[in-house]
Coordinates of C-alpha atoms (C1' of nucleotides) in Angstrom, one line a residue:
Chain S
M308 CA 87.1 171.4 133.0
P309 CA 88.6 168.0 132.8
G310 CA 90.4 167.4 136.1
V311 CA 87.4 168.4 138.2
A312 CA 86.4 165.1 139.7
N313 CA 82.9 164.3 138.7
I314 CA 80.3 162.1 140.4
R315 CA 80.1 158.8 138.5
V316 CA 76.6 157.8 139.3
L317 CA 75.4 161.2 138.3
E318 CA 77.1 160.9 134.9
R319 CA 75.6 157.5 134.4
A320 CA 72.2 158.7 135.3
V321 CA 72.5 161.5 132.8
D322 CA 73.5 158.9 130.2
V323 CA 70.5 156.8 131.0
M324 CA 68.2 159.8 130.6
N325 CA 69.8 160.7 127.3
C326 CA 69.5 157.2 126.2
L327 CA 65.8 157.2 126.9
A328 CA 65.4 160.5 125.2
E329 CA 67.2 159.2 122.1
L330 CA 65.2 156.0 122.0
G331 CA 62.1 158.2 121.9
Q332 CA 59.7 155.5 123.1
P333 CA 59.1 153.4 126.1
S334 CA 61.9 150.9 126.3
S335 CA 62.7 147.8 128.3
L336 CA 65.6 147.6 130.7
S337 CA 67.5 145.3 128.3
E338 CA 67.2 147.7 125.4
I339 CA 68.6 150.5 127.6
V340 CA 71.4 148.3 128.8
G341 CA 72.1 147.3 125.2
K342 CA 72.7 151.0 124.3
I343 CA 74.8 152.1 127.3
S344 CA 77.3 149.6 128.4
L345 CA 76.7 149.2 132.1
P346 CA 75.6 146.3 134.3
K347 CA 71.9 145.7 134.3
T348 CA 71.7 146.0 138.1
T349 CA 73.3 149.4 138.0
V350 CA 71.0 150.8 135.4
F351 CA 68.0 149.3 137.2
R352 CA 69.0 151.0 140.4
I353 CA 69.4 154.3 138.6
L354 CA 66.0 154.0 136.9
N355 CA 64.3 153.2 140.1
T356 CA 65.7 156.3 141.7
L357 CA 64.8 158.5 138.8
E358 CA 61.3 157.0 138.8
E359 CA 60.8 158.0 142.4
H360 CA 61.1 161.6 141.2
S361 CA 59.0 161.2 138.1
L362 CA 62.0 161.8 135.8
V363 CA 61.3 158.4 134.5
V364 CA 57.9 156.6 134.3
R365 CA 57.3 152.9 133.9
C366 CA 54.3 151.7 132.0
N367 CA 54.0 147.9 132.0
G368 CA 57.7 147.2 132.4
Q369 CA 58.9 149.8 129.9
Y370 CA 60.7 152.9 130.9
A371 CA 60.3 156.3 129.4
I372 CA 61.1 159.9 130.2
G373 CA 58.8 161.3 132.9
P374 CA 56.9 164.5 133.3
A375 CA 59.2 166.0 135.9
V376 CA 61.5 167.2 133.2
L377 CA 58.8 169.7 132.2
F378 CA 59.3 171.5 135.4
W379 CA 63.0 172.1 134.7
A380 CA 62.3 172.9 131.1
S381 CA 59.7 175.6 132.0
A382 CA 62.2 177.0 134.5
Y383 CA 64.8 177.2 131.8
K384 CA 62.3 178.9 129.4
G385 CA 61.5 181.4 132.1
Q386 CA 65.1 182.5 132.1
N387 CA 65.4 182.4 128.4
V388 CA 62.8 184.6 126.7
L389 CA 64.4 184.1 123.4
L390 CA 62.9 180.7 123.0
E391 CA 59.3 181.9 123.4
I392 CA 59.7 185.0 121.3
A393 CA 61.5 183.3 118.4
K394 CA 59.2 180.3 117.9
P395 CA 56.8 181.8 115.3
Y396 CA 59.6 183.2 113.3
L397 CA 61.4 179.9 113.2
V398 CA 58.2 178.4 111.7
E399 CA 58.3 181.2 109.1
L400 CA 61.9 180.3 108.2
W401 CA 61.1 176.6 108.1
D402 CA 58.1 177.2 105.8
F403 CA 60.4 179.1 103.4
T404 CA 63.3 176.7 103.3
R405 CA 61.8 173.4 104.3
E406 CA 65.2 172.5 105.8
T407 CA 66.3 171.9 109.3
V408 CA 66.1 175.2 111.3
H409 CA 68.0 175.7 114.6
L410 CA 67.6 178.3 117.3
I411 CA 70.8 178.9 119.3
S412 CA 71.2 180.6 122.6
F413 CA 74.4 182.4 123.5
D414 CA 75.1 183.5 127.1
G415 CA 78.2 185.5 126.4
E416 CA 80.4 182.4 126.8
E417 CA 78.8 179.3 125.4
A418 CA 76.2 178.6 122.7
Y419 CA 73.6 175.9 122.8
Y420 CA 70.9 174.6 120.4
I421 CA 67.7 175.3 122.1
E422 CA 65.1 174.6 119.4
K423 CA 65.0 172.6 116.2
L424 CA 62.5 172.2 113.4
D425 CA 63.4 169.2 111.3
T426 CA 63.3 169.1 107.5
P427 CA 60.6 166.8 106.0
H428 CA 63.2 165.3 103.8
A429 CA 64.4 161.8 104.6
V430 CA 68.1 162.8 104.5
R431 CA 68.6 165.1 107.5
M432 CA 71.3 166.1 109.8
H433 CA 71.6 164.7 113.3
S434 CA 71.6 167.3 116.0
R435 CA 70.4 167.5 119.6
I436 CA 68.5 170.2 121.4
G437 CA 70.4 171.2 124.5
A438 CA 73.8 170.3 123.0
H439 CA 76.7 172.7 123.0
L440 CA 77.9 174.1 119.7
T441 CA 81.3 175.1 118.6
L442 CA 81.4 178.8 117.6
Y443 CA 84.3 178.9 115.1
C444 CA 83.1 176.1 112.7
T445 CA 79.3 176.6 112.5
A446 CA 77.3 179.2 110.7
A447 CA 75.4 180.3 113.7
G448 CA 78.5 180.3 115.8
K449 CA 80.5 182.4 113.3
A450 CA 77.6 184.8 113.0
I451 CA 77.8 185.3 116.8
L452 CA 81.5 185.8 116.7
A453 CA 81.1 188.3 113.9
S454 CA 78.9 190.5 116.0
L455 CA 81.1 190.5 119.2
S456 CA 83.1 193.5 120.1
K457 CA 86.8 193.4 119.3
E458 CA 87.8 192.8 122.9
E459 CA 85.3 190.0 123.4
L460 CA 86.5 188.4 120.1
D461 CA 90.1 188.6 121.2
A462 CA 89.2 187.1 124.6
Y463 CA 87.5 184.2 122.8
L464 CA 90.4 183.6 120.4
R465 CA 92.8 183.7 123.3
K466 CA 91.2 180.9 125.2
T467 CA 90.1 178.8 122.2
Q468 CA 92.2 176.6 120.0
L469 CA 90.9 176.0 116.6
I470 CA 90.7 172.2 116.1
S471 CA 89.8 170.8 112.8
K472 CA 86.6 168.8 112.7
T473 CA 86.5 168.3 109.0
P474 CA 89.0 169.1 106.2
N475 CA 87.1 172.3 105.7
T476 CA 87.3 173.6 109.3
I477 CA 89.0 177.0 109.5
V478 CA 92.0 176.5 111.8
D479 CA 93.9 179.6 111.0
R480 CA 93.2 182.7 113.0
G481 CA 93.8 185.0 110.1
N482 CA 91.4 183.0 107.9
L483 CA 88.8 183.1 110.6
M484 CA 89.1 186.9 111.0
A485 CA 88.7 187.2 107.2
A486 CA 85.7 185.0 107.2
L487 CA 84.1 187.0 110.0
S488 CA 84.6 190.3 108.2
K489 CA 83.0 188.7 105.1
I490 CA 80.0 187.8 107.3
R491 CA 79.7 191.3 108.5
Q492 CA 79.6 192.4 104.9
E493 CA 77.2 189.9 103.6
G494 CA 74.9 190.0 106.6
F495 CA 74.8 186.2 107.2
A496 CA 77.3 183.4 107.8
K497 CA 78.0 180.3 105.8
D498 CA 79.3 176.9 107.0
L499 CA 80.6 174.9 104.1
Q500 CA 81.0 171.5 105.7
E501 CA 83.2 173.0 108.4
N502 CA 81.6 171.3 111.3
E503 CA 80.2 168.1 109.8
E504 CA 81.2 166.6 106.6
G505 CA 78.3 166.8 104.0
I506 CA 76.4 169.5 105.9
C507 CA 76.2 173.1 104.9
C508 CA 74.5 175.9 106.9
V509 CA 73.6 179.5 106.8
G510 CA 73.1 181.5 110.0
A511 CA 72.6 185.0 111.4
A512 CA 72.9 186.4 114.9
I513 CA 70.2 187.7 117.1
L514 CA 71.1 190.9 118.9
Q515 CA 69.8 192.5 122.1
N516 CA 71.1 196.0 122.8
G517 CA 73.7 195.4 120.2
R518 CA 75.1 192.3 121.8
P519 CA 74.5 188.8 120.4
V520 CA 72.2 186.6 122.6
G521 CA 71.7 183.9 120.1
A522 CA 71.4 182.9 116.4
I523 CA 69.4 181.0 113.9
S524 CA 70.6 178.7 111.2
V525 CA 69.4 176.6 108.4
S526 CA 71.2 173.3 107.7
A527 CA 71.0 170.9 104.8
P528 CA 73.0 168.2 103.1
A529 CA 75.5 169.8 100.7
Y530 CA 73.9 168.4 97.6
R531 CA 70.6 170.1 98.5
F532 CA 72.3 173.4 99.4
Q533 CA 74.4 174.9 96.6
E534 CA 75.3 178.5 95.7
E535 CA 71.9 180.0 94.8
K536 CA 69.9 178.0 97.3
M537 CA 72.3 179.0 100.0
L538 CA 72.1 182.7 99.1
E539 CA 68.4 182.6 99.1
A540 CA 68.2 180.9 102.5
G541 CA 70.9 183.2 103.8
R542 CA 68.9 186.3 102.9
K543 CA 65.9 184.9 104.6
V544 CA 67.9 183.9 107.7
Q545 CA 69.2 187.4 107.9
E546 CA 65.7 188.9 107.5
I547 CA 64.2 186.6 110.2
A548 CA 67.1 187.2 112.6
A549 CA 66.5 190.9 112.3
K550 CA 62.8 190.4 113.0
I551 CA 63.5 188.4 116.1
S552 CA 66.0 190.9 117.3
E553 CA 63.4 193.6 116.9
A554 CA 60.8 191.6 118.8
L555 CA 63.2 191.0 121.5
N556 CA 64.2 194.6 121.9
S557 CA 60.6 195.9 122.0
L558 CA 59.7 193.6 124.9
P559 CA 57.8 195.2 127.8
G560 CA 60.3 196.1 130.4
M561 CA 63.4 196.3 128.2
Chain J
M455 CA 58.0 151.9 146.6
P456 CA 59.7 153.0 149.8
G457 CA 62.0 150.2 150.7
V458 CA 63.7 150.1 147.3
A459 CA 67.1 151.5 148.2
N460 CA 67.8 154.6 146.2
I461 CA 70.9 156.3 145.2
R462 CA 71.6 159.2 147.5
V463 CA 73.7 161.5 145.3
L464 CA 71.1 161.1 142.6
E465 CA 68.3 162.2 144.9
R466 CA 70.4 165.1 146.0
A467 CA 71.2 166.1 142.5
V468 CA 67.5 166.1 141.7
D469 CA 66.9 168.3 144.8
V470 CA 69.5 170.7 143.5
M471 CA 67.9 170.9 140.1
N472 CA 64.5 171.4 141.7
C473 CA 65.9 174.1 143.9
L474 CA 67.4 175.9 140.9
A475 CA 64.1 175.6 139.0
E476 CA 62.2 177.0 142.0
L477 CA 64.6 179.9 142.5
G478 CA 63.8 180.8 138.9
Q479 CA 66.9 182.8 138.4
P480 CA 70.7 182.4 138.4
S481 CA 71.7 181.9 142.0
S482 CA 74.9 181.6 143.9
L483 CA 76.2 178.5 145.6
S484 CA 75.4 180.0 149.0
E485 CA 71.8 180.7 148.1
I486 CA 71.3 177.1 146.9
V487 CA 73.0 175.7 150.0
G488 CA 70.7 177.9 152.0
K489 CA 67.6 176.3 150.5
I490 CA 68.7 172.7 150.6
S491 CA 70.5 171.6 153.8
L492 CA 73.7 170.0 152.5
P493 CA 77.3 170.8 152.9
K494 CA 78.6 173.4 150.5
T495 CA 81.2 171.0 149.1
T496 CA 78.7 168.4 148.3
V497 CA 76.4 170.8 146.4
F498 CA 79.4 172.2 144.7
R499 CA 80.5 168.8 143.4
I500 CA 77.0 168.0 142.2
L501 CA 76.7 171.4 140.4
N502 CA 80.0 170.8 138.7
T503 CA 79.0 167.4 137.4
L504 CA 75.6 168.7 136.2
E505 CA 77.4 171.6 134.5
E506 CA 79.5 169.2 132.5
H507 CA 76.4 168.0 130.9
S508 CA 74.7 171.4 130.3
L509 CA 72.0 170.6 132.8
V510 CA 73.3 173.5 134.8
V511 CA 75.1 176.6 133.4
R512 CA 77.2 179.0 135.2
C513 CA 77.2 182.7 134.3
N514 CA 79.7 184.8 136.3
G515 CA 79.6 182.6 139.4
Q516 CA 75.8 182.1 139.4
Y517 CA 74.2 178.8 138.7
A518 CA 71.0 178.2 136.6
I519 CA 69.2 175.5 134.9
G520 CA 70.9 174.6 131.6
P521 CA 69.6 173.9 128.1
A522 CA 70.1 170.2 128.2
V523 CA 66.8 169.8 130.0
L524 CA 65.1 170.9 126.7
F525 CA 66.3 167.7 125.1
W526 CA 64.6 165.6 127.6
A527 CA 61.5 167.8 127.6
S528 CA 61.2 167.5 123.8
A529 CA 61.5 163.7 124.1
Y530 CA 58.7 163.7 126.7
K531 CA 56.5 165.8 124.4
G532 CA 57.2 163.4 121.6
Q533 CA 55.7 160.6 123.6
N534 CA 52.8 162.7 124.9
V535 CA 50.8 164.2 122.1
L536 CA 48.3 165.6 124.5
L537 CA 50.5 168.5 125.5
E538 CA 50.8 169.8 122.0
I539 CA 47.2 169.3 121.0
A540 CA 45.8 170.8 124.2
K541 CA 47.7 174.0 124.4
P542 CA 45.5 176.4 122.4
Y543 CA 42.4 175.0 124.2
L544 CA 44.0 175.7 127.5
V545 CA 44.5 179.3 126.5
E546 CA 40.8 179.5 125.6
L547 CA 39.9 178.2 129.0
W548 CA 42.2 180.6 130.7
D549 CA 40.8 183.6 128.7
F550 CA 37.4 182.6 129.9
T551 CA 38.1 182.0 133.6
R552 CA 41.3 184.1 134.3
E553 CA 42.1 181.5 136.9
T554 CA 44.9 178.9 137.1
V555 CA 44.4 176.3 134.4
H556 CA 46.1 172.9 134.6
L557 CA 46.6 170.1 132.1
I558 CA 46.9 166.7 133.5
S559 CA 48.3 163.5 131.8
F560 CA 47.1 160.1 132.9
D561 CA 48.9 157.0 131.8
G562 CA 46.5 154.5 133.2
E563 CA 48.2 154.4 136.6
E564 CA 49.4 157.7 137.6
A565 CA 48.4 161.3 136.8
Y566 CA 50.8 164.3 136.5
Y567 CA 50.5 168.0 135.9
I568 CA 52.0 168.6 132.6
E569 CA 51.1 172.2 131.9
K570 CA 49.9 175.2 133.8
L571 CA 48.7 178.7 133.0
D572 CA 48.8 181.0 136.0
T573 CA 46.0 183.3 137.1
P574 CA 47.0 187.0 136.8
H575 CA 45.6 187.5 140.3
A576 CA 48.1 188.0 143.1
V577 CA 46.6 185.3 145.2
R578 CA 47.2 182.0 143.5
M579 CA 47.7 178.4 144.3
H580 CA 51.2 176.8 144.4
S581 CA 51.6 173.9 142.0
R582 CA 54.3 172.4 140.1
I583 CA 54.5 171.1 136.5
G584 CA 55.7 167.5 136.5
A585 CA 54.3 166.8 140.0
H586 CA 52.2 163.8 140.7
L587 CA 48.6 164.4 141.6
T588 CA 46.3 162.4 143.9
L589 CA 43.3 161.1 142.1
Y590 CA 40.7 160.8 144.8
C591 CA 41.0 164.4 146.2
T592 CA 41.4 166.6 143.1
A593 CA 38.8 167.7 140.6
A594 CA 40.9 166.5 137.6
G595 CA 41.6 163.2 139.4
K596 CA 38.0 162.5 140.3
A597 CA 37.0 163.3 136.7
I598 CA 39.5 160.7 135.6
L599 CA 38.3 158.1 138.1
A600 CA 34.7 158.8 137.1
S601 CA 35.4 157.8 133.5
L602 CA 37.3 154.6 134.3
S603 CA 35.6 151.2 133.7
K604 CA 34.2 149.5 136.8
E605 CA 37.1 147.0 136.8
E606 CA 39.7 149.6 136.6
L607 CA 38.1 151.7 139.3
D608 CA 37.9 148.6 141.5
A609 CA 41.5 147.9 141.0
Y610 CA 42.4 151.5 141.8
L611 CA 40.3 151.4 145.0
R612 CA 41.8 148.1 146.0
K613 CA 45.4 149.4 146.0
T614 CA 44.7 152.9 147.2
Q615 CA 43.9 154.0 150.7
L616 CA 42.1 157.2 151.1
I617 CA 44.1 159.5 153.3
S618 CA 42.7 162.7 154.5
K619 CA 44.6 165.8 153.3
T620 CA 42.2 168.4 154.6
P621 CA 39.1 168.1 156.7
N622 CA 37.1 168.0 153.4
T623 CA 38.9 165.0 151.8
I624 CA 36.6 162.2 151.0
V625 CA 38.0 159.2 152.8
D626 CA 35.0 156.9 152.7
R627 CA 34.7 154.6 149.7
G628 CA 30.9 154.9 149.6
N629 CA 31.1 158.6 149.6
L630 CA 33.7 158.6 146.9
M631 CA 31.5 156.4 144.7
A632 CA 28.6 158.7 145.2
A633 CA 30.7 161.7 144.3
L634 CA 31.9 159.9 141.1
S635 CA 28.4 159.2 140.0
K636 CA 27.4 162.8 140.6
I637 CA 30.3 163.8 138.4
R638 CA 29.1 161.5 135.6
Q639 CA 25.7 163.2 135.9
E640 CA 26.9 166.8 136.0
G641 CA 29.6 166.3 133.4
F642 CA 32.4 167.8 135.4
A643 CA 34.1 167.3 138.8
K644 CA 34.4 169.7 141.8
D645 CA 37.0 169.8 144.4
L646 CA 35.8 171.8 147.5
Q647 CA 39.0 172.2 149.4
E648 CA 39.6 168.5 149.4
N649 CA 43.2 168.5 148.4
E650 CA 44.4 171.8 149.7
E651 CA 42.7 174.0 152.2
G652 CA 41.4 177.2 150.7
I653 CA 41.5 176.0 147.1
C654 CA 38.5 174.9 145.0
C655 CA 38.7 173.4 141.5
V656 CA 36.6 172.2 138.7
G657 CA 37.8 169.5 136.3
A658 CA 36.9 167.3 133.4
A659 CA 38.5 164.3 131.8
I660 CA 40.0 164.0 128.3
L661 CA 39.1 160.8 126.6
Q662 CA 40.8 158.8 123.8
N663 CA 38.9 155.9 122.5
G664 CA 36.6 156.1 125.5
R665 CA 39.5 155.9 128.0
P666 CA 40.8 158.8 130.1
V667 CA 44.3 159.9 129.1
G668 CA 44.2 163.2 131.0
A669 CA 42.2 166.0 132.3
I670 CA 42.0 169.7 132.6
S671 CA 41.1 171.8 135.7
V672 CA 40.6 175.3 136.9
S673 CA 41.7 176.2 140.4
A674 CA 41.0 179.3 142.5
P675 CA 41.0 180.4 146.1
A676 CA 37.7 179.5 147.7
Y677 CA 36.6 183.1 148.1
R678 CA 36.9 183.7 144.4
F679 CA 35.2 180.5 143.5
Q680 CA 31.6 180.2 144.8
E681 CA 28.5 178.3 143.5
E682 CA 27.7 180.3 140.4
K683 CA 31.3 181.0 139.4
M684 CA 32.2 177.4 139.8
L685 CA 29.2 176.2 137.8
E686 CA 30.1 178.6 135.0
A687 CA 33.7 177.5 135.0
G688 CA 32.6 173.8 135.3
R689 CA 30.5 174.0 132.1
K690 CA 33.4 175.7 130.3
V691 CA 35.9 173.0 131.5
Q692 CA 33.5 170.3 130.3
E693 CA 33.2 172.0 126.9
I694 CA 36.9 172.4 126.4
A695 CA 37.7 168.9 127.5
A696 CA 35.3 167.6 124.9
K697 CA 37.0 169.7 122.3
I698 CA 40.4 168.4 123.2
S699 CA 39.1 164.8 123.2
E700 CA 37.7 165.4 119.8
A701 CA 41.0 166.9 118.5
L702 CA 42.9 164.0 120.0
N703 CA 40.7 161.4 118.3
S704 CA 40.8 163.0 114.9
L705 CA 44.5 162.8 114.8
P706 CA 46.2 161.4 111.7
G707 CA 47.0 157.8 112.3
M708 CA 44.5 157.2 115.0
Chain M
dA236 C1' 95.2 198.4 152.2
dT237 C1' 92.4 195.6 155.3
dT238 C1' 88.7 192.9 156.5
dT239 C1' 84.9 189.9 155.4
dA240 C1' 82.6 186.7 152.8
dA241 C1' 82.2 183.4 149.3
dA242 C1' 84.0 179.9 146.1
dT243 C1' 87.2 176.2 145.3
dT244 C1' 90.6 172.7 146.3
dC245 C1' 92.6 169.1 149.4
dC246 C1' 92.5 165.0 151.7
dT247 C1' 91.2 161.3 154.9
dC248 C1' 87.5 158.0 156.3
dC249 C1' 84.0 155.0 155.9
dA250 C1' 79.4 154.9 154.2
dT251 C1' 77.5 153.9 149.9
dG252 C1' 77.2 152.5 145.4
dT253 C1' 78.9 148.4 142.7
dG254 C1' 77.9 144.3 140.1
dG255 C1' 78.1 139.2 140.1
dA256 C1' 75.0 135.7 141.2
dA257 C1' 70.7 133.8 142.7
dA258 C1' 65.7 134.2 143.0
dA259 C1' 61.3 135.7 141.2
dT260 C1' 58.6 137.1 137.4
dT261 C1' 57.0 137.2 133.0
dA262 C1' 56.9 135.8 128.2
dT263 C1' 57.4 132.2 124.8
dT264 C1' 57.4 127.7 123.0
dT265 C1' 56.2 122.8 122.9
Chain F
dA147 C1' 48.9 123.3 130.4
dA148 C1' 53.6 122.3 131.3
dA149 C1' 58.3 123.5 130.2
dT150 C1' 61.6 126.5 128.8
dA151 C1' 63.6 130.7 128.0
dA152 C1' 64.2 135.5 128.8
dT153 C1' 63.9 139.3 131.7
dT154 C1' 63.3 141.7 135.8
dT155 C1' 64.3 142.1 140.6
dT156 C1' 66.4 141.0 145.1
dC157 C1' 70.6 139.9 147.8
dC158 C1' 75.0 140.6 149.6
dA159 C1' 80.1 141.0 150.4
dC160 C1' 83.6 144.0 148.8
dA161 C1' 86.3 148.2 147.8
dT162 C1' 85.7 152.2 145.6
dG163 C1' 84.1 156.6 145.3
dG164 C1' 81.6 160.1 147.4
dA165 C1' 81.3 162.9 151.9
dG166 C1' 82.3 166.9 154.3
dG167 C1' 85.6 169.3 157.6
dA168 C1' 89.4 172.2 157.2
dA169 C1' 92.5 174.9 154.6
dT170 C1' 93.4 177.8 150.5
dT171 C1' 92.3 180.9 147.1
dT172 C1' 89.5 184.4 145.0
dA173 C1' 86.4 188.2 145.0
dA174 C1' 83.8 191.9 147.2
dA175 C1' 83.2 195.5 150.6
dT176 C1' 85.0 199.0 153.8

DNA sequence: ATTTAAATTCCTCCATGTGGAAAATTATTT
DNA sequence: AAATAATTTTCCACATGGAGGAATTTAAAT
């Protein structure tokens, strides 16, 4: 992917949108420019263009994300039933654990966070809906890998190099295979600070016709997530993932 | 607004995204190029850039809207409580009427469709979430205008010229004022093919601290929406709008 | 195997996006 | 209310980066 020449303005426009989304509230041009390092004029021009299409709205000099994004989001949801089906189950999982719950979509190649319920605790992990997630060092990702066919898993391993993100990341293929078979045994996956230092997760895959189409996970700071608590959450994650899989497979027209 | 020089690639990229959203399913480059008239290479380059940011995903050669739009959509929702609050009430309205229900957001200046529940009937109106709506020729829009203060309404009329969209569009200020005062009397607004030929609507405004922040409407083809049916739907729209307003005003931290 | 169609890369040209600086607003202070 | 400061918006000359035709590669159909 790097090497394909990309369009600069477009990348910048995406940055501007992301910046607005991160700010989470109407912000002035200066605030935006303060966050992304670009000339004011450039950002201004981009905002104007985006505004023309309701991707950005301006209320008394402040800029904010506009309603046009809803059109795209509803189109995405139309293609991804998982999101609609899973929502109530995620709430159930959240009620039980009171920790950050993620829903992950997997299209056979890549996995993405597509929904998130935040923990009420002050200390929480930072994650972003829509972001890509690494399969080999996350609970949800490993749960997905564990339910792939041998051929698919081989194909994945062939094209992926295991890069260490924390001291705990599994970078050895043999160790990863061992971890995956343990996941198949236990019924859910664990991430012991393998993706982000200080964060532990449990996750389980969602299956449709025997193939993984997504996963759910529960994440918490390591100090709130030890042995017993993790096991408890893991069992629940497994249970909820099974329920979602069932709901997905009993859909009209499946 | 026209006159502000806009960035061409950006406009084109937006067109591509809209095109993908309209197609509603993974589509090939050729299909996309067939819909928007641009050189294949250009669209290809745009898609590649969008893909890099997960705004577009590619599954076996087909392109589709990607999960990154969810991030922006959730940011928008965070700024617009209305959407979350209103949803169950919209369903109630839909159950009652079985016609297309719209939720509109109004920021004091502009109004946008932010949610839509489609009628199950085959004949339905075409509308798009995120699209801008004209205030003086739609039921929801007129309901909003009818609940503005005299000053705000004056300001609106001063900067707006009433352009006829169908033979029925109200283009005379006096007639519009009369229509608005009738709306205040009746409690809900009607649109008798004023915005789109063949489509009638009823609508009512949603108020927060006495000021309109949105509206709801029910739309149907004229032949399915005559006198009595419209009155019935109108009363229901009024009732539901009142409920949403109440829910909105009894929010924690209001 | 051969043909057809679609996707991707290459490459040159010049339109288009860039960003510094000035002008116009708007907010803040005296 | 006047003056100052900060911010937003317009202007414009330059050169970069995006455009798109043509060629190449890849995939599908016969």
